[in-house]
């Protein structure tokens, strides 16, 4: 009988993981319980994914705002610090801003507008146009901004992030000043000591500020790269990818991810004789069509994955084949022709018309997005995702 089911993504439930728990054993036990209970069998190139948040928690990869403040003060001098292009997030950045402010006498906050890097809007383009403001060249103080546009409100949360962030800085005893500008070099009119707080554009921002005369120019990936007073740390990403844990605690992006995924893969191979692929995932890489928010607030979708997940898809567009090369075929003849085309396809189809519309992104970005949507960010309780059939095609 012809198989009718293609890709299946399952959320696996497990215990509430706490600091110090052996997550590698927990994950393997959950998969083996599912297999032994007959819930599924290991297939060809199955993928097991574990959310980054639960791995970081098991590793106790936390830092306090005091520890972050100490690192900020040591690296930037404790005086006036410019913070350029932070994202607008109570969960992602507010707790980091608290630590930055605690380690500084003054914080000059430079916000991009009309939105942050990941699409959180302060206001929309129509209002900019109506006010005659050019976001590519115009620099606004907070007073000028609010005189033109009033208090900003986030599309989904209704939070006034401008004054929320300003309030955090002042709560920590630091002076706060807010400007709106899309050229990172504007910050140098206020201070030469700068934290470029953007995520995916951080390398360019740091380069531009340094070339324009910045003296100490760091990114979020340069803070807490090593333990401070016993804190957690991340040598690759610093406080990028972090989340608020408590009012005084930051959960950092996990470390030793490669060791973890390869260990889980080896354990399951030893128990079953079969090889699955394993990855750690965080935010998916997709954009909300209403709020215009790009989901990816982590520095990468997957900070660790086994070697079988390297690369990108190499797929033919079946719709293109059916409408063009095989437009004169029907039924079984069409099916056989398409199956033959798949079996005989080149190893690298990039740039060919037969792939038009397939968007060959990184496999880990695609899989991570599928995982993020499956597990969600709320109360589903499935931080482990088991995917089958993802690497199948029409001939399987």
mmCIF file of C-alpha atoms in Angstrom:
data_model
loop_
_atom_site.group_PDB
_atom_site.id
_atom_site.type_symbol
_atom_site.label_atom_id
_atom_site.label_comp_id
_atom_site.label_asym_id
_atom_site.label_seq_id
_atom_site.Cartn_x
_atom_site.Cartn_y
_atom_site.Cartn_z
ATOM 1 C CA UNK A 1 0.000 0.000 0.000
ATOM 2 C CA UNK A 2 1.258 3.470 -0.875
ATOM 3 C CA UNK A 3 2.226 5.540 2.157
ATOM 4 C CA UNK A 4 0.004 8.591 2.606
ATOM 5 C CA UNK A 5 1.663 10.369 5.537
ATOM 6 C CA UNK A 6 4.609 12.705 5.055
ATOM 7 C CA UNK A 7 6.225 14.885 7.712
ATOM 8 C CA UNK A 8 5.008 14.435 11.296
ATOM 9 C CA UNK A 9 6.094 16.755 14.133
ATOM 10 C CA UNK A 10 5.312 15.544 17.649
ATOM 11 C CA UNK A 11 5.654 17.451 20.886
ATOM 12 C CA UNK A 12 6.948 15.162 23.636
ATOM 13 C CA UNK A 13 6.018 15.832 27.238
ATOM 14 C CA UNK A 14 8.512 15.474 30.032
ATOM 15 C CA UNK A 15 9.110 16.506 33.618
ATOM 16 C CA UNK A 16 9.646 20.093 34.682
ATOM 17 C CA UNK A 17 13.414 20.410 34.358
ATOM 18 C CA UNK A 18 15.293 22.251 37.083
ATOM 19 C CA UNK A 19 18.874 23.374 37.613
ATOM 20 C CA UNK A 20 21.297 20.465 37.831
ATOM 21 C CA UNK A 21 18.989 17.873 36.272
ATOM 22 C CA UNK A 22 20.595 15.393 33.860
ATOM 23 C CA UNK A 23 18.798 16.544 30.730
ATOM 24 C CA UNK A 24 20.631 14.139 28.475
ATOM 25 C CA UNK A 25 19.241 11.182 30.439
ATOM 26 C CA UNK A 26 15.791 12.746 30.694
ATOM 27 C CA UNK A 27 15.552 13.240 26.928
ATOM 28 C CA UNK A 28 16.770 9.744 26.089
ATOM 29 C CA UNK A 29 14.390 8.185 28.627
ATOM 30 C CA UNK A 30 11.424 10.062 27.147
ATOM 31 C CA UNK A 31 12.202 8.871 23.629
ATOM 32 C CA UNK A 32 12.720 5.291 24.792
ATOM 33 C CA UNK A 33 9.451 5.369 26.755
ATOM 34 C CA UNK A 34 7.617 6.469 23.599
ATOM 35 C CA UNK A 35 9.220 3.664 21.599
ATOM 36 C CA UNK A 36 8.574 1.017 24.261
ATOM 37 C CA UNK A 37 4.943 2.140 24.600
ATOM 38 C CA UNK A 38 4.442 1.786 20.848
ATOM 39 C CA UNK A 39 3.791 5.498 20.263
ATOM 40 C CA UNK A 40 6.233 5.548 17.357
ATOM 41 C CA UNK A 41 9.199 3.654 15.923
ATOM 42 C CA UNK A 42 12.494 5.219 14.889
ATOM 43 C CA UNK A 43 12.489 5.777 11.166
ATOM 44 C CA UNK A 44 14.926 6.951 8.556
ATOM 45 C CA UNK A 45 16.701 10.160 9.584
ATOM 46 C CA UNK A 46 14.321 11.151 12.358
ATOM 47 C CA UNK A 47 15.060 14.410 14.179
ATOM 48 C CA UNK A 48 14.908 14.952 17.932
ATOM 49 C CA UNK A 49 14.981 18.599 19.024
ATOM 50 C CA UNK A 50 15.358 20.106 22.490
ATOM 51 C CA UNK A 51 14.532 23.718 23.285
ATOM 52 C CA UNK A 52 17.507 25.872 24.266
ATOM 53 C CA UNK A 53 15.692 27.228 27.307
ATOM 54 C CA UNK A 54 15.413 23.887 29.043
ATOM 55 C CA UNK A 55 19.041 23.015 28.299
ATOM 56 C CA UNK A 56 20.249 26.318 29.771
ATOM 57 C CA UNK A 57 18.106 25.739 32.851
ATOM 58 C CA UNK A 58 19.523 22.268 33.425
ATOM 59 C CA UNK A 59 23.013 23.755 33.088
ATOM 60 C CA UNK A 60 22.147 26.457 35.657
ATOM 61 C CA UNK A 61 23.375 29.004 33.119
ATOM 62 C CA UNK A 62 22.096 32.047 34.989
ATOM 63 C CA UNK A 63 23.513 35.412 35.993
ATOM 64 C CA UNK A 64 22.242 38.125 38.279
ATOM 65 C CA UNK A 65 21.845 41.741 37.303
ATOM 66 C CA UNK A 66 24.576 42.549 39.822
ATOM 67 C CA UNK A 67 26.982 40.200 38.050
ATOM 68 C CA UNK A 68 26.118 41.751 34.692
ATOM 69 C CA UNK A 69 26.512 45.237 36.168
ATOM 70 C CA UNK A 70 29.971 44.330 37.443
ATOM 71 C CA UNK A 71 31.006 43.119 33.982
ATOM 72 C CA UNK A 72 29.604 46.273 32.336
ATOM 73 C CA UNK A 73 31.422 48.533 34.770
ATOM 74 C CA UNK A 74 34.708 46.662 34.341
ATOM 75 C CA UNK A 75 34.550 46.712 30.541
ATOM 76 C CA UNK A 76 33.039 50.175 29.920
ATOM 77 C CA UNK A 77 34.296 52.180 32.898
ATOM 78 C CA UNK A 78 31.088 52.867 34.801
ATOM 79 C CA UNK A 79 30.494 56.341 33.343
ATOM 80 C CA UNK A 80 28.271 57.263 30.403
ATOM 81 C CA UNK A 81 27.378 54.285 28.221
ATOM 82 C CA UNK A 82 25.588 54.418 24.884
ATOM 83 C CA UNK A 83 23.202 51.552 24.157
ATOM 84 C CA UNK A 84 22.425 51.319 20.452
ATOM 85 C CA UNK A 85 19.522 49.518 18.769
ATOM 86 C CA UNK A 86 18.117 47.372 21.585
ATOM 87 C CA UNK A 87 15.065 45.293 20.731
ATOM 88 C CA UNK A 88 11.803 46.175 22.458
ATOM 89 C CA UNK A 89 11.130 43.251 24.767
ATOM 90 C CA UNK A 90 10.258 42.888 28.437
ATOM 91 C CA UNK A 91 11.447 39.295 28.355
ATOM 92 C CA UNK A 92 14.567 39.662 26.217
ATOM 93 C CA UNK A 93 16.136 43.042 26.870
ATOM 94 C CA UNK A 94 14.609 44.782 29.887
ATOM 95 C CA UNK A 95 16.457 42.617 32.415
ATOM 96 C CA UNK A 96 19.735 43.189 30.539
ATOM 97 C CA UNK A 97 19.135 46.939 30.490
ATOM 98 C CA UNK A 98 18.702 46.845 34.252
ATOM 99 C CA UNK A 99 22.157 45.323 34.665
ATOM 100 C CA UNK A 100 23.707 47.749 32.171
ATOM 101 C CA UNK A 101 22.191 50.736 33.971
ATOM 102 C CA UNK A 102 23.309 49.429 37.360
ATOM 103 C CA UNK A 103 26.890 49.410 36.078
ATOM 104 C CA UNK A 104 26.738 52.952 34.623
ATOM 105 C CA UNK A 105 26.246 56.546 35.746
ATOM 106 C CA UNK A 106 24.337 57.513 32.615
ATOM 107 C CA UNK A 107 22.775 55.543 29.771
ATOM 108 C CA UNK A 108 22.076 57.133 26.400
ATOM 109 C CA UNK A 109 19.555 54.875 24.715
ATOM 110 C CA UNK A 110 19.527 55.083 20.925
ATOM 111 C CA UNK A 111 16.393 53.487 19.513
ATOM 112 C CA UNK A 112 15.936 52.638 15.852
ATOM 113 C CA UNK A 113 12.623 53.753 14.378
ATOM 114 C CA UNK A 114 9.920 53.138 13.282
ATOM 115 C CA UNK A 115 10.747 49.624 14.516
ATOM 116 C CA UNK A 116 13.492 47.661 16.163
ATOM 117 C CA UNK A 117 15.598 45.116 14.334
ATOM 118 C CA UNK A 118 13.105 42.266 14.743
ATOM 119 C CA UNK A 119 10.022 44.264 13.767
ATOM 120 C CA UNK A 120 8.601 45.591 17.041
ATOM 121 C CA UNK A 121 7.154 48.912 15.922
ATOM 122 C CA UNK A 122 7.241 52.169 17.858
ATOM 123 C CA UNK A 123 5.004 53.673 15.161
ATOM 124 C CA UNK A 124 4.143 52.970 11.528
ATOM 125 C CA UNK A 125 5.550 54.424 8.333
ATOM 126 C CA UNK A 126 2.335 56.240 7.452
ATOM 127 C CA UNK A 127 2.684 58.436 10.538
ATOM 128 C CA UNK A 128 6.317 59.142 9.661
ATOM 129 C CA UNK A 129 5.270 60.182 6.170
ATOM 130 C CA UNK A 130 2.471 62.388 7.482
ATOM 131 C CA UNK A 131 4.898 64.138 9.840
ATOM 132 C CA UNK A 132 7.516 64.618 7.122
ATOM 133 C CA UNK A 133 10.118 62.667 9.079
ATOM 134 C CA UNK A 134 12.852 60.810 7.204
ATOM 135 C CA UNK A 135 13.991 57.848 9.350
ATOM 136 C CA UNK A 136 17.145 57.432 7.249
ATOM 137 C CA UNK A 137 18.516 60.857 8.177
ATOM 138 C CA UNK A 138 16.494 62.522 10.919
ATOM 139 C CA UNK A 139 17.603 62.309 14.543
ATOM 140 C CA UNK A 140 14.977 63.001 17.211
ATOM 141 C CA UNK A 141 15.194 63.571 20.939
ATOM 142 C CA UNK A 142 12.528 61.981 23.077
ATOM 143 C CA UNK A 143 10.834 65.352 23.451
ATOM 144 C CA UNK A 144 10.781 65.888 19.678
ATOM 145 C CA UNK A 145 9.538 62.362 19.062
ATOM 146 C CA UNK A 146 6.668 62.612 21.539
ATOM 147 C CA UNK A 147 5.719 66.108 20.347
ATOM 148 C CA UNK A 148 5.234 64.675 16.848
ATOM 149 C CA UNK A 149 3.832 61.237 17.645
ATOM 150 C CA UNK A 150 2.828 61.119 21.303
ATOM 151 C CA UNK A 151 3.596 58.149 23.532
ATOM 152 C CA UNK A 152 4.463 55.008 21.582
ATOM 153 C CA UNK A 153 2.434 51.825 22.100
ATOM 154 C CA UNK A 154 3.452 48.329 21.026
ATOM 155 C CA UNK A 155 1.031 46.701 18.590
ATOM 156 C CA UNK A 156 0.401 43.581 20.657
ATOM 157 C CA UNK A 157 1.349 44.406 24.258
ATOM 158 C CA UNK A 158 0.337 48.110 24.386
ATOM 159 C CA UNK A 159 3.578 48.805 26.290
ATOM 160 C CA UNK A 160 5.227 52.224 25.943
ATOM 161 C CA UNK A 161 8.726 50.833 25.587
ATOM 162 C CA UNK A 162 10.387 54.236 25.341
ATOM 163 C CA UNK A 163 9.333 55.305 28.818
ATOM 164 C CA UNK A 164 9.447 51.762 30.187
ATOM 165 C CA UNK A 165 13.141 51.503 29.305
ATOM 166 C CA UNK A 166 13.832 55.029 30.510
ATOM 167 C CA UNK A 167 12.172 54.161 33.822
ATOM 168 C CA UNK A 168 14.339 51.057 34.266
ATOM 169 C CA UNK A 169 17.500 53.113 33.827
ATOM 170 C CA UNK A 170 16.339 55.707 36.346
ATOM 171 C CA UNK A 171 15.243 53.033 38.834
ATOM 172 C CA UNK A 172 18.856 51.862 38.891
ATOM 173 C CA UNK A 173 20.068 55.324 39.843
ATOM 174 C CA UNK A 174 21.500 56.205 36.447
ATOM 175 C CA UNK A 175 20.680 59.234 34.340
ATOM 176 C CA UNK A 176 18.693 58.357 31.213
ATOM 177 C CA UNK A 177 18.557 60.031 27.806
ATOM 178 C CA UNK A 178 16.695 58.667 24.791
ATOM 179 C CA UNK A 179 17.304 59.507 21.139
ATOM 180 C CA UNK A 180 15.833 58.106 17.929
ATOM 181 C CA UNK A 181 18.279 57.524 15.070
ATOM 182 C CA UNK A 182 19.035 54.778 12.559
ATOM 183 C CA UNK A 183 22.707 55.585 12.086
ATOM 184 C CA UNK A 184 24.664 53.928 14.918
ATOM 185 C CA UNK A 185 27.380 56.599 14.670
ATOM 186 C CA UNK A 186 24.993 59.176 16.174
ATOM 187 C CA UNK A 187 25.731 57.755 19.617
ATOM 188 C CA UNK A 188 29.276 59.138 19.457
ATOM 189 C CA UNK A 189 27.917 62.671 19.969
ATOM 190 C CA UNK A 190 27.097 61.555 23.517
ATOM 191 C CA UNK A 191 29.771 59.008 24.476
ATOM 192 C CA UNK A 192 32.668 56.985 23.080
ATOM 193 C CA UNK A 193 31.781 53.933 25.205
ATOM 194 C CA UNK A 194 29.091 51.968 23.435
ATOM 195 C CA UNK A 195 27.133 48.723 23.637
ATOM 196 C CA UNK A 196 25.662 47.768 20.269
ATOM 197 C CA UNK A 197 22.614 45.874 21.505
ATOM 198 C CA UNK A 198 21.322 44.673 18.148
ATOM 199 C CA UNK A 199 21.385 40.965 17.361
ATOM 200 C CA UNK A 200 21.781 40.080 13.688
ATOM 201 C CA UNK A 201 23.257 43.425 12.586
ATOM 202 C CA UNK A 202 25.627 43.772 15.534
ATOM 203 C CA UNK A 203 28.849 43.208 13.590
ATOM 204 C CA UNK A 204 28.089 46.040 11.185
ATOM 205 C CA UNK A 205 26.987 48.345 14.002
ATOM 206 C CA UNK A 206 30.179 47.710 15.966
ATOM 207 C CA UNK A 207 32.316 48.213 12.880
ATOM 208 C CA UNK A 208 30.668 51.533 11.994
ATOM 209 C CA UNK A 209 30.924 52.897 15.533
ATOM 210 C CA UNK A 210 34.568 51.836 15.862
ATOM 211 C CA UNK A 211 35.502 53.344 12.488
ATOM 212 C CA UNK A 212 33.827 56.618 13.494
ATOM 213 C CA UNK A 213 35.890 56.962 16.668
ATOM 214 C CA UNK A 214 34.283 54.755 19.300
ATOM 215 C CA UNK A 215 36.801 53.873 22.011
ATOM 216 C CA UNK A 216 35.172 50.957 23.829
ATOM 217 C CA UNK A 217 32.645 49.369 21.498
ATOM 218 C CA UNK A 218 31.060 46.117 22.611
ATOM 219 C CA UNK A 219 28.080 44.011 21.636
ATOM 220 C CA UNK A 220 25.779 42.015 23.841
ATOM 221 C CA UNK A 221 27.915 39.087 22.732
ATOM 222 C CA UNK A 222 30.888 40.646 24.561
ATOM 223 C CA UNK A 223 29.238 40.700 27.998
ATOM 224 C CA UNK A 224 29.335 37.722 30.393
ATOM 225 C CA UNK A 225 31.509 35.744 28.014
ATOM 226 C CA UNK A 226 33.218 34.326 31.119
ATOM 227 C CA UNK A 227 31.974 33.820 34.694
ATOM 228 C CA UNK A 228 31.713 36.882 36.921
ATOM 229 C CA UNK A 229 31.606 36.029 40.634
ATOM 230 C CA UNK A 230 30.453 32.511 39.768
ATOM 231 C CA UNK A 231 27.828 33.548 37.229
ATOM 232 C CA UNK A 232 26.744 31.673 34.173
ATOM 233 C CA UNK A 233 28.253 32.752 30.869
ATOM 234 C CA UNK A 234 28.336 32.110 27.158
ATOM 235 C CA UNK A 235 31.711 32.382 25.385
ATOM 236 C CA UNK A 236 30.105 32.687 21.947
ATOM 237 C CA UNK A 237 27.029 34.833 22.490
ATOM 238 C CA UNK A 238 27.418 36.568 25.848
ATOM 239 C CA UNK A 239 23.993 37.827 26.888
ATOM 240 C CA UNK A 240 22.507 37.478 23.405
ATOM 241 C CA UNK A 241 19.681 34.948 23.448
ATOM 242 C CA UNK A 242 19.069 35.534 27.140
ATOM 243 C CA UNK A 243 15.671 35.685 28.828
ATOM 244 C CA UNK A 244 14.340 37.117 32.043
ATOM 245 C CA UNK A 245 14.190 34.443 34.755
ATOM 246 C CA UNK A 246 13.289 36.614 37.757
ATOM 247 C CA UNK A 247 13.372 40.348 38.477
ATOM 248 C CA UNK A 248 17.071 40.005 39.312
ATOM 249 C CA UNK A 249 18.136 36.964 37.275
ATOM 250 C CA UNK A 250 18.974 36.401 33.615
ATOM 251 C CA UNK A 251 18.893 32.981 31.960
ATOM 252 C CA UNK A 252 21.620 32.881 29.339
ATOM 253 C CA UNK A 253 21.796 30.982 26.057
ATOM 254 C CA UNK A 254 23.005 27.400 26.695
ATOM 255 C CA UNK A 255 26.627 26.292 26.450
ATOM 256 C CA UNK A 256 28.206 22.970 25.381
ATOM 257 C CA UNK A 257 25.349 22.366 22.926
ATOM 258 C CA UNK A 258 27.426 20.270 20.533
ATOM 259 C CA UNK A 259 28.511 17.947 23.304
ATOM 260 C CA UNK A 260 24.882 17.566 24.380
ATOM 261 C CA UNK A 261 23.406 16.711 20.958
ATOM 262 C CA UNK A 262 26.165 14.263 20.110
ATOM 263 C CA UNK A 263 25.747 12.620 23.514
ATOM 264 C CA UNK A 264 22.001 12.139 23.037
ATOM 265 C CA UNK A 265 22.580 10.758 19.552
ATOM 266 C CA UNK A 266 25.172 8.285 20.863
ATOM 267 C CA UNK A 267 22.942 7.125 23.727
ATOM 268 C CA UNK A 268 19.988 6.383 21.454
ATOM 269 C CA UNK A 269 22.262 4.612 18.975
ATOM 270 C CA UNK A 270 23.581 2.421 21.792
ATOM 271 C CA UNK A 271 20.065 1.568 23.010
ATOM 272 C CA UNK A 272 18.385 1.023 19.630
ATOM 273 C CA UNK A 273 21.112 0.519 17.057
ATOM 274 C CA UNK A 274 19.610 3.380 15.050
ATOM 275 C CA UNK A 275 20.929 6.857 14.309
ATOM 276 C CA UNK A 276 18.736 9.904 14.700
ATOM 277 C CA UNK A 277 19.685 13.527 14.241
ATOM 278 C CA UNK A 278 19.573 15.796 17.294
ATOM 279 C CA UNK A 279 19.435 19.564 17.577
ATOM 280 C CA UNK A 280 18.965 22.330 20.138
ATOM 281 C CA UNK A 281 16.534 25.015 18.983
ATOM 282 C CA UNK A 282 15.387 28.433 20.152
ATOM 283 C CA UNK A 283 13.299 30.958 18.267
ATOM 284 C CA UNK A 284 12.042 30.021 14.857
ATOM 285 C CA UNK A 285 12.892 32.237 11.900
ATOM 286 C CA UNK A 286 9.570 33.516 10.627
ATOM 287 C CA UNK A 287 7.662 36.794 10.499
ATOM 288 C CA UNK A 288 4.203 37.649 11.831
ATOM 289 C CA UNK A 289 2.107 39.185 9.039
ATOM 290 C CA UNK A 290 0.027 41.388 11.368
ATOM 291 C CA UNK A 291 2.488 42.827 13.855
ATOM 292 C CA UNK A 292 5.416 42.563 11.390
ATOM 293 C CA UNK A 293 7.526 40.965 14.111
ATOM 294 C CA UNK A 294 10.350 38.703 12.987
ATOM 295 C CA UNK A 295 10.403 35.977 15.620
ATOM 296 C CA UNK A 296 14.159 35.448 15.749
ATOM 297 C CA UNK A 297 15.393 37.247 18.875
ATOM 298 C CA UNK A 298 18.040 34.570 19.471
ATOM 299 C CA UNK A 299 21.419 34.986 17.764
ATOM 300 C CA UNK A 300 20.872 31.699 15.882
ATOM 301 C CA UNK A 301 17.967 29.286 15.508
ATOM 302 C CA UNK A 302 20.081 26.296 16.511
ATOM 303 C CA UNK A 303 23.242 26.625 18.618
ATOM 304 C CA UNK A 304 24.050 22.927 18.300
ATOM 305 C CA UNK A 305 23.120 20.078 15.953
ATOM 306 C CA UNK A 306 24.469 16.766 14.705
ATOM 307 C CA UNK A 307 26.275 16.577 11.381
ATOM 308 C CA UNK A 308 23.358 15.120 9.428
ATOM 309 C CA UNK A 309 21.543 18.434 9.707
ATOM 310 C CA UNK A 310 24.208 20.419 7.874
ATOM 311 C CA UNK A 311 23.232 22.059 4.607
ATOM 312 C CA UNK A 312 19.979 23.051 2.972
ATOM 313 C CA UNK A 313 17.166 21.275 1.083
ATOM 314 C CA UNK A 314 17.752 20.220 -2.496
ATOM 315 C CA UNK A 315 14.210 19.930 -3.762
ATOM 316 C CA UNK A 316 12.270 20.159 -6.994
ATOM 317 C CA UNK A 317 9.091 22.226 -7.157
ATOM 318 C CA UNK A 318 6.406 19.692 -8.023
ATOM 319 C CA UNK A 319 3.962 22.396 -9.054
ATOM 320 C CA UNK A 320 6.490 23.743 -11.563
ATOM 321 C CA UNK A 321 7.047 20.290 -13.054
ATOM 322 C CA UNK A 322 3.317 19.589 -13.286
ATOM 323 C CA UNK A 323 2.559 22.931 -14.946
ATOM 324 C CA UNK A 324 5.536 23.037 -17.305
ATOM 325 C CA UNK A 325 7.719 20.061 -18.192
ATOM 326 C CA UNK A 326 4.944 17.516 -17.687
ATOM 327 C CA UNK A 327 1.932 19.704 -18.544
ATOM 328 C CA UNK A 328 0.724 17.199 -21.146
ATOM 329 C CA UNK A 329 0.673 14.249 -18.730
ATOM 330 C CA UNK A 330 -2.131 13.005 -16.485
ATOM 331 C CA UNK A 331 -2.726 10.471 -13.739
ATOM 332 C CA UNK A 332 -0.297 7.589 -13.309
ATOM 333 C CA UNK A 333 1.857 8.734 -16.206
ATOM 334 C CA UNK A 334 2.335 12.135 -14.527
ATOM 335 C CA UNK A 335 3.086 10.504 -11.193
ATOM 336 C CA UNK A 336 5.740 8.231 -12.716
ATOM 337 C CA UNK A 337 7.369 11.130 -14.590
ATOM 338 C CA UNK A 338 7.630 13.253 -11.446
ATOM 339 C CA UNK A 339 9.010 10.345 -9.419
ATOM 340 C CA UNK A 340 11.642 9.764 -12.097
ATOM 341 C CA UNK A 341 12.582 13.457 -12.080
ATOM 342 C CA UNK A 342 13.063 13.335 -8.310
ATOM 343 C CA UNK A 343 15.191 10.194 -8.443
ATOM 344 C CA UNK A 344 17.360 11.616 -11.206
ATOM 345 C CA UNK A 345 17.714 15.181 -9.919
ATOM 346 C CA UNK A 346 21.151 16.788 -9.650
ATOM 347 C CA UNK A 347 22.936 16.891 -6.322
ATOM 348 C CA UNK A 348 22.915 20.700 -6.442
ATOM 349 C CA UNK A 349 19.822 22.340 -7.920
ATOM 350 C CA UNK A 350 20.535 25.906 -6.792
ATOM 351 C CA UNK A 351 19.564 28.422 -9.458
ATOM 352 C CA UNK A 352 17.563 26.078 -11.666
ATOM 353 C CA UNK A 353 13.985 26.923 -12.631
ATOM 354 C CA UNK A 354 12.791 23.560 -11.302
ATOM 355 C CA UNK A 355 13.515 24.801 -7.770
ATOM 356 C CA UNK A 356 11.711 28.131 -8.201
ATOM 357 C CA UNK A 357 9.874 28.995 -4.995
ATOM 358 C CA UNK A 358 11.474 26.341 -2.768
ATOM 359 C CA UNK A 359 13.588 28.914 -0.829
ATOM 360 C CA UNK A 360 16.495 26.656 0.209
ATOM 361 C CA UNK A 361 17.242 27.998 3.692
ATOM 362 C CA UNK A 362 19.429 26.184 6.214
ATOM 363 C CA UNK A 363 17.914 22.914 7.348
ATOM 364 C CA UNK A 364 18.342 23.871 10.997
ATOM 365 C CA UNK A 365 16.494 27.159 10.433
ATOM 366 C CA UNK A 366 13.583 25.360 8.788
ATOM 367 C CA UNK A 367 13.473 22.588 11.366
ATOM 368 C CA UNK A 368 13.860 25.033 14.236
ATOM 369 C CA UNK A 369 10.878 27.024 12.992
ATOM 370 C CA UNK A 370 8.809 23.855 12.798
ATOM 371 C CA UNK A 371 9.883 22.942 16.325
ATOM 372 C CA UNK A 372 9.145 26.389 17.720
ATOM 373 C CA UNK A 373 5.648 26.363 16.253
ATOM 374 C CA UNK A 374 5.044 22.834 17.555
ATOM 375 C CA UNK A 375 6.182 23.486 21.116
ATOM 376 C CA UNK A 376 4.925 27.062 21.370
ATOM 377 C CA UNK A 377 6.026 29.365 24.165
ATOM 378 C CA UNK A 378 3.189 28.797 26.619
ATOM 379 C CA UNK A 379 1.732 25.911 28.572
ATOM 380 C CA UNK A 380 1.871 23.026 26.081
ATOM 381 C CA UNK A 381 4.589 21.354 28.140
ATOM 382 C CA UNK A 382 6.362 19.803 25.152
ATOM 383 C CA UNK A 383 9.932 21.159 25.093
ATOM 384 C CA UNK A 384 11.103 18.098 23.141
ATOM 385 C CA UNK A 385 10.080 17.666 19.500
ATOM 386 C CA UNK A 386 10.305 14.438 17.500
ATOM 387 C CA UNK A 387 10.080 14.877 13.722
ATOM 388 C CA UNK A 388 9.638 12.061 11.243
ATOM 389 C CA UNK A 389 9.476 12.098 7.462
ATOM 390 C CA UNK A 390 11.044 15.525 7.039
ATOM 391 C CA UNK A 391 13.666 14.215 4.613
ATOM 392 C CA UNK A 392 11.197 12.093 2.643
ATOM 393 C CA UNK A 393 10.116 13.019 -0.838
ATOM 394 C CA UNK A 394 7.311 11.997 -3.217
ATOM 395 C CA UNK A 395 9.093 8.773 -4.177
ATOM 396 C CA UNK A 396 9.270 7.354 -0.612
#
